[in-house]
Amino acid sequence: MVFWIASAVGLAVAYLLGSTPTGYLAGRLLKGIDIREHGSRSTGATNVLRTLGKWPALAVLLVDVLKGVAAIVFVRWFYPWCYAISSATPPIALELQTLAPWLVCLAGLAVLLGHGRSIWLNFTGGKSAATGLGVLLAMSWPVGLGAATAFAATLALFRIVSLSSMLAALTAVALVCGLEQPLPYRLLVIAGSLYVILRHRANIQRLLAGTEPRLGGGGGPGPNAGSQIS
């Protein structure tokens, strides 16, 4: 029983790491504004770029990636520590080597959910692309590096953040299924990628209509038109 309570605590920590509203805090600290009332009304790094400038956007992007990394690093330390405590062992004979990938999977989903549905922002937030990249890099760096490369190449060609984020998510799915990765990792990447793509529903509609704004191309067709990575 103690082990499962400790496990719930670990997932709660992962969720709270994801919930840290980086872009919102940047707006408050740097200009005293609620960034959700400006530009695309997003807390993502792209809206930070348009509203606050290049360096704040880079800082937000890096912190959002590090949130994903931190969640995976934390659970990889926390659960073995819990498992080592005799009073916190699971009530059934589970090998930690078998259990750990599933716990990492759940923590990855928790940090993505936290970023997209932050408790500090009335369960709103970003689209979890940057945080998802952090999860990938900490979980399996070849998959994360491949997704980051796909994002950078697409962004360089088309200058559309939403398109780059979705293609990076699909690349991650292809890589995690093509490489020898544990089943929980594959399920996490598939579920996380679907979540990121679903969060881009409005962007997909604008892409099909040809109205999705490009980086450096000015605003979009309305206050909510900006794409975002976060």
PDB file of C-alpha atoms in Angstrom:
ATOM      1  CA  MET A   1       0.000   0.000   0.000  1.00  0.00           C
ATOM      2  CA  VAL A   2       2.808   2.399   0.876  1.00  0.00           C
ATOM      3  CA  PHE A   3       4.457   1.759  -2.488  1.00  0.00           C
ATOM      4  CA  TRP A   4       1.328   2.695  -4.425  1.00  0.00           C
ATOM      5  CA  ILE A   5       0.889   5.871  -2.366  1.00  0.00           C
ATOM      6  CA  ALA A   6       4.514   6.740  -3.068  1.00  0.00           C
ATOM      7  CA  SER A   7       3.899   6.015  -6.752  1.00  0.00           C
ATOM      8  CA  ALA A   8       0.952   8.419  -6.784  1.00  0.00           C
ATOM      9  CA  VAL A   9       3.174  11.047  -5.166  1.00  0.00           C
ATOM     10  CA  GLY A  10       5.770  10.536  -7.895  1.00  0.00           C
ATOM     11  CA  LEU A  11       3.174  11.042 -10.620  1.00  0.00           C
ATOM     12  CA  ALA A  12       1.850  14.128  -8.836  1.00  0.00           C
ATOM     13  CA  VAL A  13       5.364  15.607  -8.802  1.00  0.00           C
ATOM     14  CA  ALA A  14       5.677  14.934 -12.550  1.00  0.00           C
ATOM     15  CA  TYR A  15       2.325  16.642 -13.152  1.00  0.00           C
ATOM     16  CA  LEU A  16       3.318  19.662 -11.052  1.00  0.00           C
ATOM     17  CA  LEU A  17       6.617  19.977 -12.911  1.00  0.00           C
ATOM     18  CA  GLY A  18       4.662  20.111 -16.152  1.00  0.00           C
ATOM     19  CA  SER A  19       2.183  22.566 -14.657  1.00  0.00           C
ATOM     20  CA  THR A  20       4.813  25.257 -14.079  1.00  0.00           C
ATOM     21  CA  PRO A  21       3.468  28.025 -16.380  1.00  0.00           C
ATOM     22  CA  THR A  22       6.765  29.207 -17.838  1.00  0.00           C
ATOM     23  CA  GLY A  23       5.432  31.501 -20.553  1.00  0.00           C
ATOM     24  CA  TYR A  24       2.841  33.031 -18.233  1.00  0.00           C
ATOM     25  CA  LEU A  25       5.485  33.723 -15.592  1.00  0.00           C
ATOM     26  CA  ALA A  26       7.774  35.292 -18.194  1.00  0.00           C
ATOM     27  CA  GLY A  27       5.040  37.732 -19.168  1.00  0.00           C
ATOM     28  CA  ARG A  28       4.314  38.631 -15.565  1.00  0.00           C
ATOM     29  CA  LEU A  29       7.955  39.027 -14.551  1.00  0.00           C
ATOM     30  CA  LEU A  30       9.245  40.869 -17.608  1.00  0.00           C
ATOM     31  CA  LYS A  31       6.343  43.120 -18.601  1.00  0.00           C
ATOM     32  CA  GLY A  32       3.708  42.660 -15.917  1.00  0.00           C
ATOM     33  CA  ILE A  33       1.246  41.269 -18.471  1.00  0.00           C
ATOM     34  CA  ASP A  34      -0.870  38.182 -18.819  1.00  0.00           C
ATOM     35  CA  ILE A  35       0.533  36.735 -22.030  1.00  0.00           C
ATOM     36  CA  ARG A  36      -2.770  34.929 -22.582  1.00  0.00           C
ATOM     37  CA  GLU A  37      -4.252  38.344 -23.426  1.00  0.00           C
ATOM     38  CA  HIS A  38      -1.709  39.073 -26.159  1.00  0.00           C
ATOM     39  CA  GLY A  39      -0.777  37.731 -29.572  1.00  0.00           C
ATOM     40  CA  SER A  40      -2.051  34.209 -30.049  1.00  0.00           C
ATOM     41  CA  ARG A  41      -3.146  34.144 -26.376  1.00  0.00           C
ATOM     42  CA  SER A  42      -0.858  31.156 -25.875  1.00  0.00           C
ATOM     43  CA  THR A  43       1.662  30.537 -23.114  1.00  0.00           C
ATOM     44  CA  GLY A  44       3.980  28.830 -25.623  1.00  0.00           C
ATOM     45  CA  ALA A  45       7.425  29.975 -26.689  1.00  0.00           C
ATOM     46  CA  THR A  46       6.214  31.216 -30.085  1.00  0.00           C
ATOM     47  CA  ASN A  47       3.803  33.670 -28.510  1.00  0.00           C
ATOM     48  CA  VAL A  48       6.523  34.655 -26.038  1.00  0.00           C
ATOM     49  CA  LEU A  49       8.761  35.373 -29.040  1.00  0.00           C
ATOM     50  CA  ARG A  50       6.149  37.602 -30.626  1.00  0.00           C
ATOM     51  CA  THR A  51       5.179  39.311 -27.378  1.00  0.00           C
ATOM     52  CA  LEU A  52       8.361  39.506 -25.300  1.00  0.00           C
ATOM     53  CA  GLY A  53      11.240  38.922 -27.708  1.00  0.00           C
ATOM     54  CA  LYS A  54      13.862  36.373 -28.704  1.00  0.00           C
ATOM     55  CA  TRP A  55      15.715  35.797 -25.436  1.00  0.00           C
ATOM     56  CA  PRO A  56      12.636  35.342 -23.233  1.00  0.00           C
ATOM     57  CA  ALA A  57      11.268  32.923 -25.849  1.00  0.00           C
ATOM     58  CA  LEU A  58      14.504  30.924 -25.835  1.00  0.00           C
ATOM     59  CA  ALA A  59      14.442  30.790 -22.035  1.00  0.00           C
ATOM     60  CA  VAL A  60      10.816  29.607 -22.007  1.00  0.00           C
ATOM     61  CA  LEU A  61      11.578  26.983 -24.651  1.00  0.00           C
ATOM     62  CA  LEU A  62      14.556  25.620 -22.711  1.00  0.00           C
ATOM     63  CA  VAL A  63      12.693  25.526 -19.406  1.00  0.00           C
ATOM     64  CA  ASP A  64       9.736  23.756 -20.999  1.00  0.00           C
ATOM     65  CA  VAL A  65      12.080  21.127 -22.448  1.00  0.00           C
ATOM     66  CA  LEU A  66      13.808  20.766 -19.082  1.00  0.00           C
ATOM     67  CA  LYS A  67      10.455  20.180 -17.378  1.00  0.00           C
ATOM     68  CA  GLY A  68      10.047  17.024 -19.433  1.00  0.00           C
ATOM     69  CA  VAL A  69      13.622  15.952 -18.742  1.00  0.00           C
ATOM     70  CA  ALA A  70      13.257  16.626 -15.025  1.00  0.00           C
ATOM     71  CA  ALA A  71      10.076  14.561 -14.718  1.00  0.00           C
ATOM     72  CA  ILE A  72      11.704  11.464 -16.243  1.00  0.00           C
ATOM     73  CA  VAL A  73      14.961  11.887 -14.306  1.00  0.00           C
ATOM     74  CA  PHE A  74      12.996  12.298 -11.095  1.00  0.00           C
ATOM     75  CA  VAL A  75      10.873   9.171 -11.473  1.00  0.00           C
ATOM     76  CA  ARG A  76      13.891   7.095 -12.480  1.00  0.00           C
ATOM     77  CA  TRP A  77      15.452   8.060  -9.170  1.00  0.00           C
ATOM     78  CA  PHE A  78      12.313   8.126  -7.035  1.00  0.00           C
ATOM     79  CA  TYR A  79      10.818   4.734  -7.806  1.00  0.00           C
ATOM     80  CA  PRO A  80      13.980   2.680  -7.233  1.00  0.00           C
ATOM     81  CA  TRP A  81      14.384   4.555  -3.964  1.00  0.00           C
ATOM     82  CA  CYS A  82      10.814   3.658  -2.965  1.00  0.00           C
ATOM     83  CA  TYR A  83      11.331   0.085  -4.099  1.00  0.00           C
ATOM     84  CA  ALA A  84      14.422  -0.192  -1.924  1.00  0.00           C
ATOM     85  CA  ILE A  85      12.454   0.686   1.200  1.00  0.00           C
ATOM     86  CA  SER A  86      11.112  -2.559   2.604  1.00  0.00           C
ATOM     87  CA  SER A  87       7.852  -0.983   3.779  1.00  0.00           C
ATOM     88  CA  ALA A  88       7.230   0.513   0.332  1.00  0.00           C
ATOM     89  CA  THR A  89       7.584  -2.589  -1.819  1.00  0.00           C
ATOM     90  CA  PRO A  90       4.566  -3.456  -3.997  1.00  0.00           C
ATOM     91  CA  PRO A  91       2.130  -6.038  -2.618  1.00  0.00           C
ATOM     92  CA  ILE A  92       2.761  -8.362  -5.556  1.00  0.00           C
ATOM     93  CA  ALA A  93       6.002  -9.802  -6.848  1.00  0.00           C
ATOM     94  CA  LEU A  94       6.963  -7.203  -9.440  1.00  0.00           C
ATOM     95  CA  GLU A  95      10.525  -6.854 -10.636  1.00  0.00           C
ATOM     96  CA  LEU A  96      11.651  -3.228 -10.676  1.00  0.00           C
ATOM     97  CA  GLN A  97      13.201  -3.790 -14.100  1.00  0.00           C
ATOM     98  CA  THR A  98       9.741  -4.720 -15.410  1.00  0.00           C
ATOM     99  CA  LEU A  99       7.856  -2.062 -13.477  1.00  0.00           C
ATOM    100  CA  ALA A 100      10.144   0.917 -14.148  1.00  0.00           C
ATOM    101  CA  PRO A 101       9.316   1.460 -17.865  1.00  0.00           C
ATOM    102  CA  TRP A 102       5.592   1.575 -17.074  1.00  0.00           C
ATOM    103  CA  LEU A 103       6.183   4.109 -14.301  1.00  0.00           C
ATOM    104  CA  VAL A 104       8.285   6.218 -16.671  1.00  0.00           C
ATOM    105  CA  CYS A 105       5.445   6.006 -19.202  1.00  0.00           C
ATOM    106  CA  LEU A 106       2.898   7.237 -16.667  1.00  0.00           C
ATOM    107  CA  ALA A 107       5.197  10.029 -15.500  1.00  0.00           C
ATOM    108  CA  GLY A 108       5.702  11.144 -19.087  1.00  0.00           C
ATOM    109  CA  LEU A 109       1.964  11.355 -19.604  1.00  0.00           C
ATOM    110  CA  ALA A 110       1.602  13.206 -16.284  1.00  0.00           C
ATOM    111  CA  VAL A 111       4.117  15.908 -17.193  1.00  0.00           C
ATOM    112  CA  LEU A 112       2.509  16.374 -20.628  1.00  0.00           C
ATOM    113  CA  LEU A 113      -0.912  16.653 -19.038  1.00  0.00           C
ATOM    114  CA  GLY A 114       0.448  19.123 -16.503  1.00  0.00           C
ATOM    115  CA  HIS A 115       1.837  21.362 -19.203  1.00  0.00           C
ATOM    116  CA  GLY A 116      -1.320  21.268 -21.296  1.00  0.00           C
ATOM    117  CA  ARG A 117      -3.708  21.464 -18.321  1.00  0.00           C
ATOM    118  CA  SER A 118      -1.889  23.470 -15.686  1.00  0.00           C
ATOM    119  CA  ILE A 119      -3.502  23.611 -12.264  1.00  0.00           C
ATOM    120  CA  TRP A 120      -2.114  27.155 -11.920  1.00  0.00           C
ATOM    121  CA  LEU A 121      -3.870  28.384 -15.086  1.00  0.00           C
ATOM    122  CA  ASN A 122      -7.336  26.935 -14.495  1.00  0.00           C
ATOM    123  CA  PHE A 123      -6.343  23.763 -16.359  1.00  0.00           C
ATOM    124  CA  THR A 124      -5.252  25.511 -19.535  1.00  0.00           C
ATOM    125  CA  GLY A 125      -1.739  25.669 -20.955  1.00  0.00           C
ATOM    126  CA  GLY A 126       0.491  25.013 -23.936  1.00  0.00           C
ATOM    127  CA  LYS A 127       0.459  22.288 -26.547  1.00  0.00           C
ATOM    128  CA  SER A 128       3.178  20.200 -24.859  1.00  0.00           C
ATOM    129  CA  ALA A 129       5.522  19.904 -27.846  1.00  0.00           C
ATOM    130  CA  ALA A 130       8.606  21.297 -26.074  1.00  0.00           C
ATOM    131  CA  THR A 131       7.905  19.388 -22.873  1.00  0.00           C
ATOM    132  CA  GLY A 132       7.303  16.264 -24.942  1.00  0.00           C
ATOM    133  CA  LEU A 133      10.713  16.741 -26.546  1.00  0.00           C
ATOM    134  CA  GLY A 134      12.246  16.842 -23.082  1.00  0.00           C
ATOM    135  CA  VAL A 135      10.503  13.580 -22.199  1.00  0.00           C
ATOM    136  CA  LEU A 136      11.840  11.968 -25.371  1.00  0.00           C
ATOM    137  CA  LEU A 137      15.402  13.148 -24.777  1.00  0.00           C
ATOM    138  CA  ALA A 138      15.419  11.807 -21.208  1.00  0.00           C
ATOM    139  CA  MET A 139      13.639   8.570 -22.080  1.00  0.00           C
ATOM    140  CA  SER A 140      15.490   7.672 -25.301  1.00  0.00           C
ATOM    141  CA  TRP A 141      17.915  10.247 -26.653  1.00  0.00           C
ATOM    142  CA  PRO A 142      18.043   8.799 -30.216  1.00  0.00           C
ATOM    143  CA  VAL A 143      14.269   9.215 -30.500  1.00  0.00           C
ATOM    144  CA  GLY A 144      14.420  12.686 -28.984  1.00  0.00           C
ATOM    145  CA  LEU A 145      17.290  13.748 -31.228  1.00  0.00           C
ATOM    146  CA  GLY A 146      15.468  12.463 -34.305  1.00  0.00           C
ATOM    147  CA  ALA A 147      12.316  14.366 -33.359  1.00  0.00           C
ATOM    148  CA  ALA A 148      14.316  17.548 -32.697  1.00  0.00           C
ATOM    149  CA  THR A 149      16.036  17.207 -36.083  1.00  0.00           C
ATOM    150  CA  ALA A 150      12.687  16.779 -37.829  1.00  0.00           C
ATOM    151  CA  PHE A 151      11.353  19.860 -36.051  1.00  0.00           C
ATOM    152  CA  ALA A 152      14.377  21.993 -36.940  1.00  0.00           C
ATOM    153  CA  ALA A 153      14.430  20.891 -40.589  1.00  0.00           C
ATOM    154  CA  THR A 154      10.703  21.514 -41.079  1.00  0.00           C
ATOM    155  CA  LEU A 155      10.901  24.884 -39.355  1.00  0.00           C
ATOM    156  CA  ALA A 156      13.856  25.908 -41.533  1.00  0.00           C
ATOM    157  CA  LEU A 157      11.934  24.960 -44.689  1.00  0.00           C
ATOM    158  CA  PHE A 158       8.443  26.231 -43.905  1.00  0.00           C
ATOM    159  CA  ARG A 159       8.824  28.539 -40.860  1.00  0.00           C
ATOM    160  CA  ILE A 160       5.595  27.135 -39.403  1.00  0.00           C
ATOM    161  CA  VAL A 161       5.939  26.030 -35.786  1.00  0.00           C
ATOM    162  CA  SER A 162       2.729  24.008 -35.612  1.00  0.00           C
ATOM    163  CA  LEU A 163       3.618  21.967 -38.709  1.00  0.00           C
ATOM    164  CA  SER A 164       7.125  21.406 -37.350  1.00  0.00           C
ATOM    165  CA  SER A 165       5.772  20.236 -33.990  1.00  0.00           C
ATOM    166  CA  MET A 166       3.353  17.749 -35.533  1.00  0.00           C
ATOM    167  CA  LEU A 167       5.932  16.312 -37.940  1.00  0.00           C
ATOM    168  CA  ALA A 168       8.361  15.964 -35.042  1.00  0.00           C
ATOM    169  CA  ALA A 169       5.693  14.038 -33.121  1.00  0.00           C
ATOM    170  CA  LEU A 170       5.104  11.696 -36.061  1.00  0.00           C
ATOM    171  CA  THR A 171       8.859  11.223 -36.462  1.00  0.00           C
ATOM    172  CA  ALA A 172       9.088  10.229 -32.804  1.00  0.00           C
ATOM    173  CA  VAL A 173       6.416   7.566 -33.349  1.00  0.00           C
ATOM    174  CA  ALA A 174       8.255   6.159 -36.366  1.00  0.00           C
ATOM    175  CA  LEU A 175      11.567   6.072 -34.502  1.00  0.00           C
ATOM    176  CA  VAL A 176      10.278   4.553 -31.281  1.00  0.00           C
ATOM    177  CA  CYS A 177       8.527   1.807 -33.246  1.00  0.00           C
ATOM    178  CA  GLY A 178      11.516   1.224 -35.515  1.00  0.00           C
ATOM    179  CA  LEU A 179      14.116   1.093 -32.747  1.00  0.00           C
ATOM    180  CA  GLU A 180      14.259  -1.491 -29.986  1.00  0.00           C
ATOM    181  CA  GLN A 181      12.358   0.302 -27.250  1.00  0.00           C
ATOM    182  CA  PRO A 182      10.270  -1.147 -24.389  1.00  0.00           C
ATOM    183  CA  LEU A 183       6.544  -1.456 -25.053  1.00  0.00           C
ATOM    184  CA  PRO A 184       5.657   1.189 -22.418  1.00  0.00           C
ATOM    185  CA  TYR A 185       7.937   3.697 -24.156  1.00  0.00           C
ATOM    186  CA  ARG A 186       6.265   2.982 -27.479  1.00  0.00           C
ATOM    187  CA  LEU A 187       2.828   3.443 -25.963  1.00  0.00           C
ATOM    188  CA  LEU A 188       3.932   6.687 -24.293  1.00  0.00           C
ATOM    189  CA  VAL A 189       5.291   8.156 -27.516  1.00  0.00           C
ATOM    190  CA  ILE A 190       2.206   7.154 -29.503  1.00  0.00           C
ATOM    191  CA  ALA A 191      -0.174   8.536 -26.875  1.00  0.00           C
ATOM    192  CA  GLY A 192       1.909  11.674 -26.338  1.00  0.00           C
ATOM    193  CA  SER A 193       2.181  12.356 -30.055  1.00  0.00           C
ATOM    194  CA  LEU A 194      -1.559  11.955 -30.539  1.00  0.00           C
ATOM    195  CA  TYR A 195      -2.103  14.348 -27.636  1.00  0.00           C
ATOM    196  CA  VAL A 196       0.215  16.959 -29.179  1.00  0.00           C
ATOM    197  CA  ILE A 197      -1.476  16.632 -32.579  1.00  0.00           C
ATOM    198  CA  LEU A 198      -4.959  16.896 -31.049  1.00  0.00           C
ATOM    199  CA  ARG A 199      -3.845  20.060 -29.260  1.00  0.00           C
ATOM    200  CA  HIS A 200      -3.076  21.468 -32.718  1.00  0.00           C
ATOM    201  CA  ARG A 201      -6.581  20.983 -34.128  1.00  0.00           C
ATOM    202  CA  ALA A 202      -7.098  24.686 -34.822  1.00  0.00           C
ATOM    203  CA  ASN A 203      -3.651  24.911 -36.432  1.00  0.00           C
ATOM    204  CA  ILE A 204      -4.495  21.987 -38.717  1.00  0.00           C
ATOM    205  CA  GLN A 205      -7.619  23.800 -39.896  1.00  0.00           C
ATOM    206  CA  ARG A 206      -5.560  26.923 -40.663  1.00  0.00           C
ATOM    207  CA  LEU A 207      -2.887  24.861 -42.427  1.00  0.00           C
ATOM    208  CA  LEU A 208      -5.555  23.348 -44.684  1.00  0.00           C
ATOM    209  CA  ALA A 209      -6.990  26.811 -45.316  1.00  0.00           C
ATOM    210  CA  GLY A 210      -3.541  28.270 -46.001  1.00  0.00           C
ATOM    211  CA  THR A 211      -3.894  30.859 -43.237  1.00  0.00           C
ATOM    212  CA  GLU A 212      -1.442  29.521 -40.662  1.00  0.00           C
ATOM    213  CA  PRO A 213       1.099  32.285 -39.872  1.00  0.00           C
ATOM    214  CA  ARG A 214       4.826  31.785 -40.356  1.00  0.00           C
ATOM    215  CA  LEU A 215       7.636  32.873 -38.090  1.00  0.00           C
ATOM    216  CA  GLY A 216       8.788  36.294 -39.162  1.00  0.00           C
ATOM    217  CA  GLY A 217       5.728  36.650 -41.344  1.00  0.00           C
ATOM    218  CA  GLY A 218       3.680  38.867 -39.091  1.00  0.00           C
ATOM    219  CA  GLY A 219       0.422  38.034 -37.421  1.00  0.00           C
ATOM    220  CA  GLY A 220      -2.235  35.638 -38.540  1.00  0.00           C
ATOM    221  CA  PRO A 221      -5.845  36.068 -39.426  1.00  0.00           C
ATOM    222  CA  GLY A 222      -6.894  36.814 -35.888  1.00  0.00           C
ATOM    223  CA  PRO A 223      -5.830  37.071 -32.241  1.00  0.00           C
ATOM    224  CA  ASN A 224      -5.901  33.317 -31.774  1.00  0.00           C
ATOM    225  CA  ALA A 225      -4.165  32.436 -35.006  1.00  0.00           C
ATOM    226  CA  GLY A 226      -0.580  32.106 -33.833  1.00  0.00           C
ATOM    227  CA  SER A 227       1.012  28.705 -33.725  1.00  0.00           C
ATOM    228  CA  GLN A 228       3.050  27.713 -30.704  1.00  0.00           C
ATOM    229  CA  ILE A 229       5.565  25.307 -29.347  1.00  0.00           C
ATOM    230  CA  SER A 230       5.308  24.531 -25.686  1.00  0.00           C
TER     231      SER A 230
END
